Amino acid sequence: MFIEYIVGLSGLIAAGLFIYGLKAMSSPVTAVSGIVTAGYGMIFVITATFLNLFNVTEAAKPHLLVNLVLAVLALVLGCAWAGWRGRTVQMTAMPQMVAIFNGMGGGSAACLAAVELLSDDPTSPLHLTITVLGALIGCISLTGSIIAWAKLDGRMKKPVRFGGQRIFNAGVFLIALVLGALTVMQYATPMGELPRDLFFLAALLFGVCMTLPIGGADMPVVISLYNAFTGLAVGLEGYVMNNPALMIAGMVVGSAGTLLTVLMAKAMNRSLTNVLFSNFGDSTSSAKGPQGEMHSVDPADAATTMRYASSVIIIPGYGLAVAQAQQKLYEFVKILVADGVDVKFAIHPVAGRMPGHMNVLLAEAGVPYDMIYDMDDINDSFATTDVALVIGANDVVNPEALTDKSSPIYGMPILNAYKAHQVFVIKRGTGVGYSGVQNPLFFQKNCTMVFGDAQAVLSKMVEAVKSLGGS
Amino acid sequence: MITATSMTFIIALYIFMLAAFTGYVVISRVPSILHTPLMSGSNFIHGIVVVGALDALFNATSISGQIIGFIGVFLGAGNVMGGYVVTDRMLAMFRPSQKPVPAKKEQQ
């Protein structure tokens, strides 16, 4: 009884610390202490859980020593592997890393459900139903996240699609549901083992099927969705384990993840159903598009123009990150700022590969966050800005999204770079962006292309402004 | 082991409702600049599933239960540790510009 109280209270304290930690993440100033606080909560509740060793069921007592050794071994191995991967991963590869860690959480929830379903303890149908539901969501999150990782990591280049795929997927899902129902009905009978095992297989398979057809551009939304799924699975299994801390932490993440997913989808002007059930992001439509002549200029000339401008807004895209040119960019910006140019960064919500990814990449290069502005805060400033510098971003500055109803990206909010007095676009070639749509901005009179790899172009720009001398 | 009466189920629903609302309110105030650390931070927090997996493993009675429980704890521990390390690394990089901060203080 005493142990139950201690373990229960530790969960309560941890849940409180978690919510405090998430709340602290509403500002970059308090965020670091927030995650540390949540970390203490986690250490506390995991340590306290070991007290449950004194409280195991009669049937488990003979296995206690083996179970303890296995538990410690699994904890150490899991922490060591993930800690090593987390510390060494490149910032550009962060989205796929987050996807993997998230999938592990979903898998853990599914395993926990599986162990519950393996034991023959008497239990109620309601209890079993929730166990199975949590297992279903956890399995989808596990295999779905693995596919998302493979896509983001470039191991799976193209979405896999075939005729009747939606019907096939719906069929797999339905089979998983039926097997789940059978698992509940046949629980603890020898008849129940086959549907239970098949249920897990079908649930895992569905996660794969659901993610395969989704295009690369939609992956950020999908990771966020699976994050919410894992939270939900954890919450449901918390009910199964009679553990309110799991219920609270899981559900908080579940709803937070859902909100993030919706925000993200909105920023791309895509409904969630569109993301999950339609084909986008790989349309190879050689659309007629705007035609005309692009003007190009030498990096040094563009740099000189910016050096003598009074205000510059920089729009970084994933092309910048791919070229690993953030450091060079910030070096260039520091020179401009030292010479009295007002420089700001404008970030589109879907810049990078997950929400806020570009902010992280800029932060890595040392760009202070008070130079970085969200789309809504800066969009009105373009009209009064001398130079907009677009680096490796294409679709997020495409004015066609505002004007052309036939365009696949119509309705997507964009950064109004086209309104600036002068626009420079650093781009490797004349190719189209992620959406496969040509950008009429590039043919505008006030727009000049600077062709080349972002790293090389920015190096030349730095040299050019340095040679001008400065303040 | 656990007898789920209708009353405990209702209490669970209360907890779910309040937690969902808490998550919504807490997250809706986070600026989009912090969305990536937030996502991995919430990722870390649902890693608390390792606690449930540990309990399940402690109570495992068969070889298959022990194997699945072991995998569950391993995955959960990875979720916790990975989520924490990655979030911490990202947040440590966010910093304000050095010059304007003292200037603002003087104005105030």
PDB file of C-alpha atoms in Angstrom, chain A residues 18 22-23 25-28 31 35-36 42 46 49 52-53 56-57 59 63 67 70-71 74 77-79 82 86-87 89 91 94 98 101-102 104-105 108 111-112 115 118 126 130 224 227 230 234-235 239-241 243 246-249 251-253 255-256 259-260 354-357 359-360 363-364 366 368-370 374, chain B residues 1-2 4 9 12 15-16 19-20 22-24 26-40 42-46 48-61 64-66 68-87 89-91 93-97:
ATOM      1  CA  PHE A  18       6.023  17.892 -17.667  1.00  0.00           C
ATOM      2  CA  LEU A  22       6.009  22.367 -21.984  1.00  0.00           C
ATOM      3  CA  LYS A  23       4.661  25.692 -20.797  1.00  0.00           C
ATOM      4  CA  MET A  25       8.701  26.228 -24.176  1.00  0.00           C
ATOM      5  CA  SER A  26       6.547  29.187 -25.141  1.00  0.00           C
ATOM      6  CA  SER A  27       9.681  31.386 -25.086  1.00  0.00           C
ATOM      7  CA  PRO A  28      13.259  30.706 -26.141  1.00  0.00           C
ATOM      8  CA  ALA A  31      12.714  26.819 -22.877  1.00  0.00           C
ATOM      9  CA  ILE A  35      13.196  20.793 -20.718  1.00  0.00           C
ATOM     10  CA  VAL A  36      15.636  20.299 -17.824  1.00  0.00           C
ATOM     11  CA  MET A  42      11.269  11.775 -15.915  1.00  0.00           C
ATOM     12  CA  ILE A  46      11.379   6.087 -13.733  1.00  0.00           C
ATOM     13  CA  THR A  49       8.775   2.725 -10.877  1.00  0.00           C
ATOM     14  CA  ASN A  52       6.925  -1.714  -8.195  1.00  0.00           C
ATOM     15  CA  LEU A  53       9.297  -4.682  -8.133  1.00  0.00           C
ATOM     16  CA  VAL A  56       4.427  -7.744  -8.743  1.00  0.00           C
ATOM     17  CA  THR A  57       1.760 -10.408  -9.182  1.00  0.00           C
ATOM     18  CA  ALA A  59       2.696 -15.449 -10.971  1.00  0.00           C
ATOM     19  CA  HIS A  63      10.725 -14.498 -12.745  1.00  0.00           C
ATOM     20  CA  ASN A  67      12.858  -9.450 -15.360  1.00  0.00           C
ATOM     21  CA  LEU A  70      16.261  -7.486 -18.540  1.00  0.00           C
ATOM     22  CA  ALA A  71      14.725  -4.156 -17.523  1.00  0.00           C
ATOM     23  CA  ALA A  74      17.014  -2.570 -21.901  1.00  0.00           C
ATOM     24  CA  LEU A  77      20.994  -0.047 -24.049  1.00  0.00           C
ATOM     25  CA  GLY A  78      18.093   2.165 -25.135  1.00  0.00           C
ATOM     26  CA  CYS A  79      19.495   5.252 -23.439  1.00  0.00           C
ATOM     27  CA  ALA A  82      19.537   7.032 -28.456  1.00  0.00           C
ATOM     28  CA  GLY A  86      20.855  12.218 -30.642  1.00  0.00           C
ATOM     29  CA  ARG A  87      24.201  13.830 -29.885  1.00  0.00           C
ATOM     30  CA  VAL A  89      22.981  13.670 -35.667  1.00  0.00           C
ATOM     31  CA  MET A  91      20.829  19.414 -37.612  1.00  0.00           C
ATOM     32  CA  MET A  94      16.848  16.281 -37.340  1.00  0.00           C
ATOM     33  CA  VAL A  98      12.616  12.940 -34.429  1.00  0.00           C
ATOM     34  CA  PHE A 101      12.443   8.478 -31.671  1.00  0.00           C
ATOM     35  CA  ASN A 102       8.723   9.031 -32.037  1.00  0.00           C
ATOM     36  CA  MET A 104      10.145   4.059 -30.783  1.00  0.00           C
ATOM     37  CA  GLY A 105       7.582   5.531 -28.376  1.00  0.00           C
ATOM     38  CA  SER A 108       6.951   0.799 -26.808  1.00  0.00           C
ATOM     39  CA  CYS A 111       4.844  -3.785 -26.809  1.00  0.00           C
ATOM     40  CA  LEU A 112       3.298  -2.835 -23.506  1.00  0.00           C
ATOM     41  CA  VAL A 115       2.620  -8.031 -22.873  1.00  0.00           C
ATOM     42  CA  LEU A 118      -0.070 -12.228 -23.457  1.00  0.00           C
ATOM     43  CA  LEU A 126     -13.700  -2.510 -21.895  1.00  0.00           C
ATOM     44  CA  ILE A 130      -8.698   0.003 -24.874  1.00  0.00           C
ATOM     45  CA  SER A 224       3.608  15.682 -36.407  1.00  0.00           C
ATOM     46  CA  ASN A 227       3.717  12.293 -32.732  1.00  0.00           C
ATOM     47  CA  THR A 230       2.056   8.004 -30.098  1.00  0.00           C
ATOM     48  CA  VAL A 234       0.552   6.156 -24.510  1.00  0.00           C
ATOM     49  CA  GLY A 235      -2.512   7.754 -22.937  1.00  0.00           C
ATOM     50  CA  TYR A 239      -5.509   3.652 -18.648  1.00  0.00           C
ATOM     51  CA  VAL A 240      -4.731  -0.023 -19.152  1.00  0.00           C
ATOM     52  CA  MET A 241      -1.841   0.127 -16.665  1.00  0.00           C
ATOM     53  CA  ASN A 243      -1.297   4.853 -14.382  1.00  0.00           C
ATOM     54  CA  LEU A 246       0.864   8.047 -18.532  1.00  0.00           C
ATOM     55  CA  MET A 247      -2.712   9.088 -19.232  1.00  0.00           C
ATOM     56  CA  ILE A 248      -1.943  12.760 -18.611  1.00  0.00           C
ATOM     57  CA  ALA A 249       1.433  12.931 -20.389  1.00  0.00           C
ATOM     58  CA  MET A 251      -3.023  12.917 -23.745  1.00  0.00           C
ATOM     59  CA  VAL A 252      -1.268  16.291 -23.379  1.00  0.00           C
ATOM     60  CA  VAL A 253       1.090  15.286 -26.188  1.00  0.00           C
ATOM     61  CA  SER A 255      -3.732  17.047 -28.205  1.00  0.00           C
ATOM     62  CA  ALA A 256      -0.633  19.221 -28.592  1.00  0.00           C
ATOM     63  CA  LEU A 259      -2.882  21.101 -32.793  1.00  0.00           C
ATOM     64  CA  LEU A 260       0.614  21.289 -34.313  1.00  0.00           C
ATOM     65  CA  MET A 354       9.369  20.250 -40.223  1.00  0.00           C
ATOM     66  CA  PRO A 355       7.697  23.232 -38.545  1.00  0.00           C
ATOM     67  CA  GLY A 356      10.378  25.527 -37.187  1.00  0.00           C
ATOM     68  CA  HIS A 357      13.212  23.489 -38.690  1.00  0.00           C
ATOM     69  CA  ASN A 359      14.809  28.411 -37.145  1.00  0.00           C
ATOM     70  CA  VAL A 360      16.864  25.589 -35.705  1.00  0.00           C
ATOM     71  CA  ALA A 363      20.202  29.062 -34.644  1.00  0.00           C
ATOM     72  CA  GLU A 364      22.906  26.458 -35.255  1.00  0.00           C
ATOM     73  CA  GLY A 366      24.514  31.495 -34.478  1.00  0.00           C
ATOM     74  CA  PRO A 368      20.151  35.466 -32.920  1.00  0.00           C
ATOM     75  CA  TYR A 369      16.440  34.742 -32.742  1.00  0.00           C
ATOM     76  CA  ASP A 370      15.449  38.401 -32.518  1.00  0.00           C
ATOM     77  CA  ASP A 374       7.515  34.837 -38.796  1.00  0.00           C
TER      78      ASP A 374
ATOM     79  CA  MET B   1      -5.294  -7.547 -11.676  1.00  0.00           C
ATOM     80  CA  ILE B   2      -7.158  -4.356 -12.373  1.00  0.00           C
ATOM     81  CA  ALA B   4     -12.242  -1.502 -14.389  1.00  0.00           C
ATOM     82  CA  PHE B   9     -13.654   4.619 -16.564  1.00  0.00           C
ATOM     83  CA  ALA B  12     -10.276   8.260 -16.768  1.00  0.00           C
ATOM     84  CA  ILE B  15      -8.396  12.965 -16.860  1.00  0.00           C
ATOM     85  CA  PHE B  16      -8.277  12.605 -20.652  1.00  0.00           C
ATOM     86  CA  ALA B  19      -5.193  16.715 -20.181  1.00  0.00           C
ATOM     87  CA  ALA B  20      -6.272  17.265 -23.775  1.00  0.00           C
ATOM     88  CA  THR B  22      -4.131  21.441 -21.044  1.00  0.00           C
ATOM     89  CA  GLY B  23      -2.102  20.311 -24.044  1.00  0.00           C
ATOM     90  CA  TYR B  24      -4.098  22.512 -26.362  1.00  0.00           C
ATOM     91  CA  VAL B  26      -0.094  25.157 -23.404  1.00  0.00           C
ATOM     92  CA  ILE B  27       0.917  24.566 -27.019  1.00  0.00           C
ATOM     93  CA  SER B  28      -1.232  27.200 -28.681  1.00  0.00           C
ATOM     94  CA  ARG B  29       0.958  29.910 -27.120  1.00  0.00           C
ATOM     95  CA  VAL B  30       4.225  28.540 -28.484  1.00  0.00           C
ATOM     96  CA  PRO B  31       5.649  30.691 -31.315  1.00  0.00           C
ATOM     97  CA  SER B  32       6.388  28.862 -34.561  1.00  0.00           C
ATOM     98  CA  ILE B  33      10.114  29.621 -34.113  1.00  0.00           C
ATOM     99  CA  LEU B  34      10.090  26.936 -31.389  1.00  0.00           C
ATOM    100  CA  HIS B  35       7.928  24.350 -33.125  1.00  0.00           C
ATOM    101  CA  THR B  36      10.724  21.889 -33.872  1.00  0.00           C
ATOM    102  CA  PRO B  37      12.110  21.821 -30.311  1.00  0.00           C
ATOM    103  CA  LEU B  38       8.535  21.651 -29.103  1.00  0.00           C
ATOM    104  CA  MET B  39       7.808  18.640 -31.237  1.00  0.00           C
ATOM    105  CA  SER B  40      10.855  16.776 -30.015  1.00  0.00           C
ATOM    106  CA  SER B  42       6.635  16.543 -26.534  1.00  0.00           C
ATOM    107  CA  ASN B  43       8.222  13.484 -28.113  1.00  0.00           C
ATOM    108  CA  PHE B  44      10.399  13.202 -25.008  1.00  0.00           C
ATOM    109  CA  ILE B  45       7.380  13.563 -22.738  1.00  0.00           C
ATOM    110  CA  HIS B  46       5.402  10.715 -24.256  1.00  0.00           C
ATOM    111  CA  ILE B  48       7.026   8.237 -20.135  1.00  0.00           C
ATOM    112  CA  VAL B  49       5.559   5.128 -21.752  1.00  0.00           C
ATOM    113  CA  VAL B  50       8.796   3.471 -20.618  1.00  0.00           C
ATOM    114  CA  VAL B  51       7.334   3.483 -17.103  1.00  0.00           C
ATOM    115  CA  GLY B  52       4.391   1.421 -18.299  1.00  0.00           C
ATOM    116  CA  ALA B  53       6.686  -0.850 -20.292  1.00  0.00           C
ATOM    117  CA  LEU B  54       8.834  -1.403 -17.179  1.00  0.00           C
ATOM    118  CA  ASP B  55       5.772  -2.396 -15.177  1.00  0.00           C
ATOM    119  CA  ALA B  56       4.692  -4.756 -17.929  1.00  0.00           C
ATOM    120  CA  LEU B  57       8.153  -6.332 -18.031  1.00  0.00           C
ATOM    121  CA  PHE B  58       8.297  -6.700 -14.224  1.00  0.00           C
ATOM    122  CA  ASN B  59       5.049  -8.656 -14.405  1.00  0.00           C
ATOM    123  CA  ALA B  60       5.955 -10.779 -17.418  1.00  0.00           C
ATOM    124  CA  THR B  61       5.584 -14.498 -16.785  1.00  0.00           C
ATOM    125  CA  SER B  64       7.637 -14.271 -25.088  1.00  0.00           C
ATOM    126  CA  GLY B  65       6.353 -11.739 -22.545  1.00  0.00           C
ATOM    127  CA  GLN B  66       9.909 -11.091 -21.387  1.00  0.00           C
ATOM    128  CA  ILE B  68       8.407  -8.234 -25.928  1.00  0.00           C
ATOM    129  CA  GLY B  69       8.727  -6.415 -22.610  1.00  0.00           C
ATOM    130  CA  PHE B  70      12.471  -6.049 -23.155  1.00  0.00           C
ATOM    131  CA  ILE B  71      11.873  -4.560 -26.617  1.00  0.00           C
ATOM    132  CA  GLY B  72       9.223  -2.263 -25.152  1.00  0.00           C
ATOM    133  CA  VAL B  73      11.552  -0.930 -22.459  1.00  0.00           C
ATOM    134  CA  PHE B  74      14.389  -0.547 -24.968  1.00  0.00           C
ATOM    135  CA  LEU B  75      12.204   1.429 -27.377  1.00  0.00           C
ATOM    136  CA  GLY B  76      10.699   3.534 -24.578  1.00  0.00           C
ATOM    137  CA  ALA B  77      14.133   4.331 -23.130  1.00  0.00           C
ATOM    138  CA  GLY B  78      15.303   5.370 -26.595  1.00  0.00           C
ATOM    139  CA  ASN B  79      12.287   7.611 -26.946  1.00  0.00           C
ATOM    140  CA  VAL B  80      13.016   9.304 -23.605  1.00  0.00           C
ATOM    141  CA  MET B  81      16.752   9.719 -24.033  1.00  0.00           C
ATOM    142  CA  GLY B  82      16.665  10.610 -27.726  1.00  0.00           C
ATOM    143  CA  GLY B  83      13.857  13.107 -27.290  1.00  0.00           C
ATOM    144  CA  TYR B  84      15.645  14.777 -24.404  1.00  0.00           C
ATOM    145  CA  VAL B  85      19.102  14.997 -25.973  1.00  0.00           C
ATOM    146  CA  VAL B  86      17.809  16.310 -29.283  1.00  0.00           C
ATOM    147  CA  THR B  87      15.574  18.932 -27.673  1.00  0.00           C
ATOM    148  CA  ARG B  89      20.771  20.375 -28.219  1.00  0.00           C
ATOM    149  CA  MET B  90      18.405  22.465 -30.296  1.00  0.00           C
ATOM    150  CA  LEU B  91      17.345  24.774 -27.488  1.00  0.00           C
ATOM    151  CA  MET B  93      21.519  26.992 -29.869  1.00  0.00           C
ATOM    152  CA  PHE B  94      18.805  29.619 -29.583  1.00  0.00           C
ATOM    153  CA  ARG B  95      20.277  32.869 -28.360  1.00  0.00           C
ATOM    154  CA  PRO B  96      19.386  36.541 -28.608  1.00  0.00           C
ATOM    155  CA  SER B  97      21.728  39.021 -30.291  1.00  0.00           C
TER     156      SER B  97
END
